[in-house]
Each structure stands twice: as structure tokens, then as C-alpha cells.
């Protein structure tokens, strides 16, 4: 009698990345929405980042690369936020989608006013919440961890990881 080979069960992260790869083939005008829909079923699963080392940096919020696809032009990162850490006030040079994995974040929206950005709205983002936006440097927001526990979010941006330095955030003065 032959022994049966064990069946490899895809991890939640592998399934998320497969769904993200499918979303990367959606026409550009709808890709950010498709990416948010791809993330949503997995966020909040405590096993999503199991085996991935995503340490918190006490000095600043930290991106950890989960998947880079230069050929298709996107990358997936987990961002770890210590209490009190926040992004700059920024718009995006590329489409983006993100959602909260653990903890909660505050998303503040701004409107351009000359050379600066003024806050308009503030929303709480909880585990499982997803958001998305097309490339638009004048669609401005800031993410912040105003809670007392570490927070983790998962983001997909429409550039390869080596272009994150100048290809993602357009930073505004607020
Ligand atoms: Fe952003």
C-alpha cells in the first residue's frame, strides 16, 4: 500500500497573495477597488502573518515586504505601527489599497489649500476594514495609531518595492 503524500494546504497569506495577483489583472481604473476586495476576506485572521517576522520599530512605523511583483508592477507590505506612530500627510502617486489586520488606526482626510493641506474628516479603521484610492496626489490622508496597542495593516501599492521611495507618497505640509 502506497503512503499518501501530504496535501499542502495554502496558508491564509498565500491565498491572499493569489487573490491579489488576480486583482492585478483587473483594468487599471478598477484595480484599487479590486485589491481592497482581495484583502478583505483575510484581514483580522490571527494566522495571516504567522511565521512572518514583522517587528515594531520604536522610532517610526515600519514596512515589511510580503510580496514584490515588479513584472506586474505592485508590491504588498505589512506596516507595523507602535502607539503614537503615524504616516506623513500624503497623497498617492500610484493606486493603493489597504486594510487593518490588528489593532486600529485613525485615518484623517485633508483637502488641498494652496501649498498646504487642511484636515476635513477623521475615521476609525478596525480589523477587516479596507480602503482604496486611485493615483491622485491631491486625495490626501494620514494614518495614525492613536490606540494603546501595536497595530498592523496590509497595503498594496501599484509600484515595485524598489520604487517605494519616490513612487508612492506625495508628502504635503499640513
Ligand atoms: Fe496612504
PDB file of C-alpha atoms and ligand atoms in Angstrom:
ATOM      1  CA  UNK A   1       0.000   0.000   0.000  1.00  0.00           C
ATOM      2  CA  UNK A   2       1.403   3.357  -1.010  1.00  0.00           C
ATOM      3  CA  UNK A   3       1.595   6.098   1.571  1.00  0.00           C
ATOM      4  CA  UNK A   4      -0.432   9.119   0.633  1.00  0.00           C
ATOM      5  CA  UNK A   5       1.585  12.279   0.122  1.00  0.00           C
ATOM      6  CA  UNK A   6       0.516  15.039   2.474  1.00  0.00           C
ATOM      7  CA  UNK A   7      -1.620  17.684   0.819  1.00  0.00           C
ATOM      8  CA  UNK A   8      -0.138  21.151   1.210  1.00  0.00           C
ATOM      9  CA  UNK A   9      -2.845  23.490   2.420  1.00  0.00           C
ATOM     10  CA  UNK A  10      -2.226  27.078   1.294  1.00  0.00           C
ATOM     11  CA  UNK A  11      -1.718  29.464   4.162  1.00  0.00           C
ATOM     12  CA  UNK A  12      -4.055  32.445   4.538  1.00  0.00           C
ATOM     13  CA  UNK A  13      -1.218  34.693   3.316  1.00  0.00           C
ATOM     14  CA  UNK A  14      -0.653  32.509   0.234  1.00  0.00           C
ATOM     15  CA  UNK A  15      -4.371  32.690  -0.562  1.00  0.00           C
ATOM     16  CA  UNK A  16      -4.406  36.463  -0.032  1.00  0.00           C
ATOM     17  CA  UNK A  17      -1.421  36.852  -2.381  1.00  0.00           C
ATOM     18  CA  UNK A  18      -3.095  34.654  -5.004  1.00  0.00           C
ATOM     19  CA  UNK A  19      -6.231  36.810  -4.866  1.00  0.00           C
ATOM     20  CA  UNK A  20      -4.079  39.955  -5.062  1.00  0.00           C
ATOM     21  CA  UNK A  21      -2.346  38.521  -8.159  1.00  0.00           C
ATOM     22  CA  UNK A  22      -5.763  38.038  -9.754  1.00  0.00           C
ATOM     23  CA  UNK A  23      -6.720  41.606  -8.853  1.00  0.00           C
ATOM     24  CA  UNK A  24      -3.524  42.870 -10.512  1.00  0.00           C
ATOM     25  CA  UNK A  25      -5.045  41.831 -13.850  1.00  0.00           C
ATOM     26  CA  UNK A  26      -8.157  43.975 -13.357  1.00  0.00           C
ATOM     27  CA  UNK A  27      -8.208  47.080 -15.614  1.00  0.00           C
ATOM     28  CA  UNK A  28      -6.366  49.979 -14.026  1.00  0.00           C
ATOM     29  CA  UNK A  29      -9.474  52.100 -13.436  1.00  0.00           C
ATOM     30  CA  UNK A  30     -10.922  49.432 -11.107  1.00  0.00           C
ATOM     31  CA  UNK A  31      -7.722  47.900  -9.748  1.00  0.00           C
ATOM     32  CA  UNK A  32      -7.608  49.711  -6.402  1.00  0.00           C
ATOM     33  CA  UNK A  33     -11.168  48.572  -5.628  1.00  0.00           C
ATOM     34  CA  UNK A  34     -10.358  45.006  -6.725  1.00  0.00           C
ATOM     35  CA  UNK A  35      -7.300  44.983  -4.472  1.00  0.00           C
ATOM     36  CA  UNK A  36      -9.330  46.083  -1.458  1.00  0.00           C
ATOM     37  CA  UNK A  37     -11.833  43.291  -2.183  1.00  0.00           C
ATOM     38  CA  UNK A  38      -8.939  40.803  -2.415  1.00  0.00           C
ATOM     39  CA  UNK A  39      -7.587  41.838   1.005  1.00  0.00           C
ATOM     40  CA  UNK A  40     -10.883  41.977   2.881  1.00  0.00           C
ATOM     41  CA  UNK A  41     -11.601  38.240   3.469  1.00  0.00           C
ATOM     42  CA  UNK A  42      -8.242  37.647   5.153  1.00  0.00           C
ATOM     43  CA  UNK A  43      -7.754  40.670   7.382  1.00  0.00           C
ATOM     44  CA  UNK A  44      -8.239  40.039  11.056  1.00  0.00           C
ATOM     45  CA  UNK A  45      -7.306  36.348  10.762  1.00  0.00           C
ATOM     46  CA  UNK A  46      -4.766  35.910  13.600  1.00  0.00           C
ATOM     47  CA  UNK A  47      -2.877  33.361  11.444  1.00  0.00           C
ATOM     48  CA  UNK A  48      -2.440  35.674   8.458  1.00  0.00           C
ATOM     49  CA  UNK A  49       1.150  36.709   9.229  1.00  0.00           C
ATOM     50  CA  UNK A  50       2.123  33.568  11.141  1.00  0.00           C
ATOM     51  CA  UNK A  51       5.787  32.781  10.539  1.00  0.00           C
ATOM     52  CA  UNK A  52       6.476  36.266   9.193  1.00  0.00           C
ATOM     53  CA  UNK A  53       8.793  38.359  11.282  1.00  0.00           C
ATOM     54  CA  UNK A  54       7.230  41.831  11.390  1.00  0.00           C
ATOM     55  CA  UNK A  55       8.875  43.611  14.304  1.00  0.00           C
ATOM     56  CA  UNK A  56       7.830  47.007  15.539  1.00  0.00           C
ATOM     57  CA  UNK A  57      10.407  49.800  15.284  1.00  0.00           C
ATOM     58  CA  UNK A  58      10.203  52.182  18.257  1.00  0.00           C
ATOM     59  CA  UNK A  59      11.407  55.096  16.095  1.00  0.00           C
ATOM     60  CA  UNK A  60       8.920  55.002  13.211  1.00  0.00           C
ATOM     61  CA  UNK A  61       6.208  52.978  11.532  1.00  0.00           C
ATOM     62  CA  UNK A  62       7.806  50.144   9.575  1.00  0.00           C
ATOM     63  CA  UNK A  63       7.018  48.444   6.265  1.00  0.00           C
ATOM     64  CA  UNK A  64       7.717  44.717   5.938  1.00  0.00           C
ATOM     65  CA  UNK A  65       7.677  43.312   2.419  1.00  0.00           C
ATOM     66  CA  UNK A  66       5.243  40.411   1.978  1.00  0.00           C
ATOM     67  CA  UNK A  67       5.412  40.124  -1.814  1.00  0.00           C
ATOM     68  CA  UNK A  68       7.059  42.025  -4.649  1.00  0.00           C
ATOM     69  CA  UNK A  69       5.954  41.636  -8.280  1.00  0.00           C
ATOM     70  CA  UNK A  70       7.994  44.010 -10.466  1.00  0.00           C
ATOM     71  CA  UNK A  71       6.681  42.381 -13.654  1.00  0.00           C
ATOM     72  CA  UNK A  72       3.076  43.186 -12.788  1.00  0.00           C
ATOM     73  CA  UNK A  73       4.044  46.412 -11.035  1.00  0.00           C
ATOM     74  CA  UNK A  74       2.842  46.023  -7.477  1.00  0.00           C
ATOM     75  CA  UNK A  75       4.064  45.128  -4.010  1.00  0.00           C
ATOM     76  CA  UNK A  76       2.349  44.027  -0.796  1.00  0.00           C
ATOM     77  CA  UNK A  77       3.623  45.158   2.593  1.00  0.00           C
ATOM     78  CA  UNK A  78       2.621  44.826   6.216  1.00  0.00           C
ATOM     79  CA  UNK A  79       3.027  48.059   8.158  1.00  0.00           C
ATOM     80  CA  UNK A  80       3.579  47.871  11.905  1.00  0.00           C
ATOM     81  CA  UNK A  81       2.573  50.901  13.954  1.00  0.00           C
ATOM     82  CA  UNK A  82       3.565  51.420  17.566  1.00  0.00           C
ATOM     83  CA  UNK A  83       1.162  53.532  19.634  1.00  0.00           C
ATOM     84  CA  UNK A  84       1.606  57.170  18.627  1.00  0.00           C
ATOM     85  CA  UNK A  85       3.254  56.472  15.268  1.00  0.00           C
ATOM     86  CA  UNK A  86       1.768  57.998  12.116  1.00  0.00           C
ATOM     87  CA  UNK A  87       2.406  58.481   8.434  1.00  0.00           C
ATOM     88  CA  UNK A  88       3.164  61.866   6.921  1.00  0.00           C
ATOM     89  CA  UNK A  89       0.227  63.770   5.429  1.00  0.00           C
ATOM     90  CA  UNK A  90       0.301  62.462   1.886  1.00  0.00           C
ATOM     91  CA  UNK A  91      -1.438  61.716  -1.387  1.00  0.00           C
ATOM     92  CA  UNK A  92      -0.508  58.830  -3.635  1.00  0.00           C
ATOM     93  CA  UNK A  93       1.405  58.804  -6.891  1.00  0.00           C
ATOM     94  CA  UNK A  94       0.028  55.318  -7.565  1.00  0.00           C
ATOM     95  CA  UNK A  95      -3.156  53.412  -6.785  1.00  0.00           C
ATOM     96  CA  UNK A  96      -3.289  51.818  -3.379  1.00  0.00           C
ATOM     97  CA  UNK A  97      -5.425  49.594  -1.196  1.00  0.00           C
ATOM     98  CA  UNK A  98      -5.029  48.786   2.470  1.00  0.00           C
ATOM     99  CA  UNK A  99      -6.790  47.238   5.393  1.00  0.00           C
ATOM    100  CA  UNK A 100      -6.278  46.728   9.090  1.00  0.00           C
ATOM    101  CA  UNK A 101      -5.021  43.361  10.305  1.00  0.00           C
ATOM    102  CA  UNK A 102      -4.678  44.009  14.036  1.00  0.00           C
ATOM    103  CA  UNK A 103      -5.278  46.916  16.391  1.00  0.00           C
ATOM    104  CA  UNK A 104      -6.955  50.002  14.972  1.00  0.00           C
ATOM    105  CA  UNK A 105      -5.867  53.054  13.019  1.00  0.00           C
ATOM    106  CA  UNK A 106      -7.208  56.549  12.581  1.00  0.00           C
ATOM    107  CA  UNK A 107      -7.445  57.815   9.002  1.00  0.00           C
ATOM    108  CA  UNK A 108      -7.625  61.581   8.665  1.00  0.00           C
ATOM    109  CA  UNK A 109      -8.526  63.128   5.310  1.00  0.00           C
ATOM    110  CA  UNK A 110      -7.333  66.545   4.128  1.00  0.00           C
ATOM    111  CA  UNK A 111      -8.128  68.978   1.353  1.00  0.00           C
ATOM    112  CA  UNK A 112      -5.510  70.946  -0.541  1.00  0.00           C
ATOM    113  CA  UNK A 113      -5.397  74.648   0.337  1.00  0.00           C
ATOM    114  CA  UNK A 114      -2.678  76.270  -1.728  1.00  0.00           C
ATOM    115  CA  UNK A 115       0.579  74.615  -0.772  1.00  0.00           C
ATOM    116  CA  UNK A 116      -0.744  73.045   2.413  1.00  0.00           C
ATOM    117  CA  UNK A 117      -3.407  70.501   3.362  1.00  0.00           C
ATOM    118  CA  UNK A 118      -6.205  71.095   5.843  1.00  0.00           C
ATOM    119  CA  UNK A 119      -7.972  68.283   7.740  1.00  0.00           C
ATOM    120  CA  UNK A 120     -11.595  67.566   6.908  1.00  0.00           C
ATOM    121  CA  UNK A 121     -12.685  64.165   8.248  1.00  0.00           C
ATOM    122  CA  UNK A 122     -11.378  61.532  10.627  1.00  0.00           C
ATOM    123  CA  UNK A 123     -12.435  57.873  10.698  1.00  0.00           C
ATOM    124  CA  UNK A 124     -11.525  54.852  12.801  1.00  0.00           C
ATOM    125  CA  UNK A 125     -10.296  51.812  10.848  1.00  0.00           C
ATOM    126  CA  UNK A 126     -10.691  48.454  12.582  1.00  0.00           C
ATOM    127  CA  UNK A 127      -9.537  44.906  11.744  1.00  0.00           C
ATOM    128  CA  UNK A 128     -11.158  43.842   8.482  1.00  0.00           C
ATOM    129  CA  UNK A 129     -11.812  47.400   7.278  1.00  0.00           C
ATOM    130  CA  UNK A 130     -10.397  48.055   3.803  1.00  0.00           C
ATOM    131  CA  UNK A 131      -9.900  51.280   1.834  1.00  0.00           C
ATOM    132  CA  UNK A 132      -8.638  52.059  -1.635  1.00  0.00           C
ATOM    133  CA  UNK A 133      -7.794  55.013  -3.837  1.00  0.00           C
ATOM    134  CA  UNK A 134      -6.608  55.620  -7.387  1.00  0.00           C
ATOM    135  CA  UNK A 135      -3.400  57.522  -8.054  1.00  0.00           C
ATOM    136  CA  UNK A 136      -4.137  61.105  -7.003  1.00  0.00           C
ATOM    137  CA  UNK A 137      -1.616  63.231  -5.102  1.00  0.00           C
ATOM    138  CA  UNK A 138      -4.476  65.611  -4.164  1.00  0.00           C
ATOM    139  CA  UNK A 139      -6.505  62.872  -2.413  1.00  0.00           C
ATOM    140  CA  UNK A 140      -4.742  63.393   0.882  1.00  0.00           C
ATOM    141  CA  UNK A 141      -4.767  61.385   4.087  1.00  0.00           C
ATOM    142  CA  UNK A 142      -2.750  60.385   7.131  1.00  0.00           C
ATOM    143  CA  UNK A 143      -2.831  57.099   9.005  1.00  0.00           C
ATOM    144  CA  UNK A 144      -2.053  57.079  12.694  1.00  0.00           C
ATOM    145  CA  UNK A 145      -2.077  54.623  15.556  1.00  0.00           C
ATOM    146  CA  UNK A 146      -3.792  56.596  18.294  1.00  0.00           C
ATOM    147  CA  UNK A 147      -4.528  53.457  20.298  1.00  0.00           C
ATOM    148  CA  UNK A 148      -2.555  51.956  23.161  1.00  0.00           C
ATOM    149  CA  UNK A 149      -1.662  48.677  21.397  1.00  0.00           C
ATOM    150  CA  UNK A 150       0.531  47.928  18.395  1.00  0.00           C
ATOM    151  CA  UNK A 151      -1.373  47.969  15.098  1.00  0.00           C
ATOM    152  CA  UNK A 152      -0.692  46.123  11.838  1.00  0.00           C
ATOM    153  CA  UNK A 153      -2.097  46.958   8.411  1.00  0.00           C
ATOM    154  CA  UNK A 154      -1.616  45.360   4.989  1.00  0.00           C
ATOM    155  CA  UNK A 155      -1.107  47.601   1.944  1.00  0.00           C
ATOM    156  CA  UNK A 156      -0.842  47.023  -1.795  1.00  0.00           C
ATOM    157  CA  UNK A 157       0.716  49.735  -3.983  1.00  0.00           C
ATOM    158  CA  UNK A 158       0.969  49.864  -7.749  1.00  0.00           C
ATOM    159  CA  UNK A 159       4.740  50.019  -7.991  1.00  0.00           C
ATOM    160  CA  UNK A 160       7.502  47.510  -7.329  1.00  0.00           C
ATOM    161  CA  UNK A 161       9.063  47.659  -3.870  1.00  0.00           C
ATOM    162  CA  UNK A 162      12.295  49.279  -5.057  1.00  0.00           C
ATOM    163  CA  UNK A 163      10.216  52.279  -6.212  1.00  0.00           C
ATOM    164  CA  UNK A 164       8.505  52.859  -2.857  1.00  0.00           C
ATOM    165  CA  UNK A 165      10.950  55.660  -2.031  1.00  0.00           C
ATOM    166  CA  UNK A 166       9.668  58.039  -4.721  1.00  0.00           C
ATOM    167  CA  UNK A 167       6.783  56.185  -6.344  1.00  0.00           C
ATOM    168  CA  UNK A 168       4.177  56.008  -3.578  1.00  0.00           C
ATOM    169  CA  UNK A 169       3.772  59.021  -1.295  1.00  0.00           C
ATOM    170  CA  UNK A 170       3.442  62.661  -2.301  1.00  0.00           C
ATOM    171  CA  UNK A 171       4.012  64.352   1.059  1.00  0.00           C
ATOM    172  CA  UNK A 172       2.112  67.538   1.955  1.00  0.00           C
ATOM    173  CA  UNK A 173       2.734  70.162   4.566  1.00  0.00           C
ATOM    174  CA  UNK A 174      -0.185  70.310   6.997  1.00  0.00           C
TER     175      UNK A 174
HETATM  176 FE1  LIG B   1      -1.570  56.447   2.093  1.00  0.00          FE
END
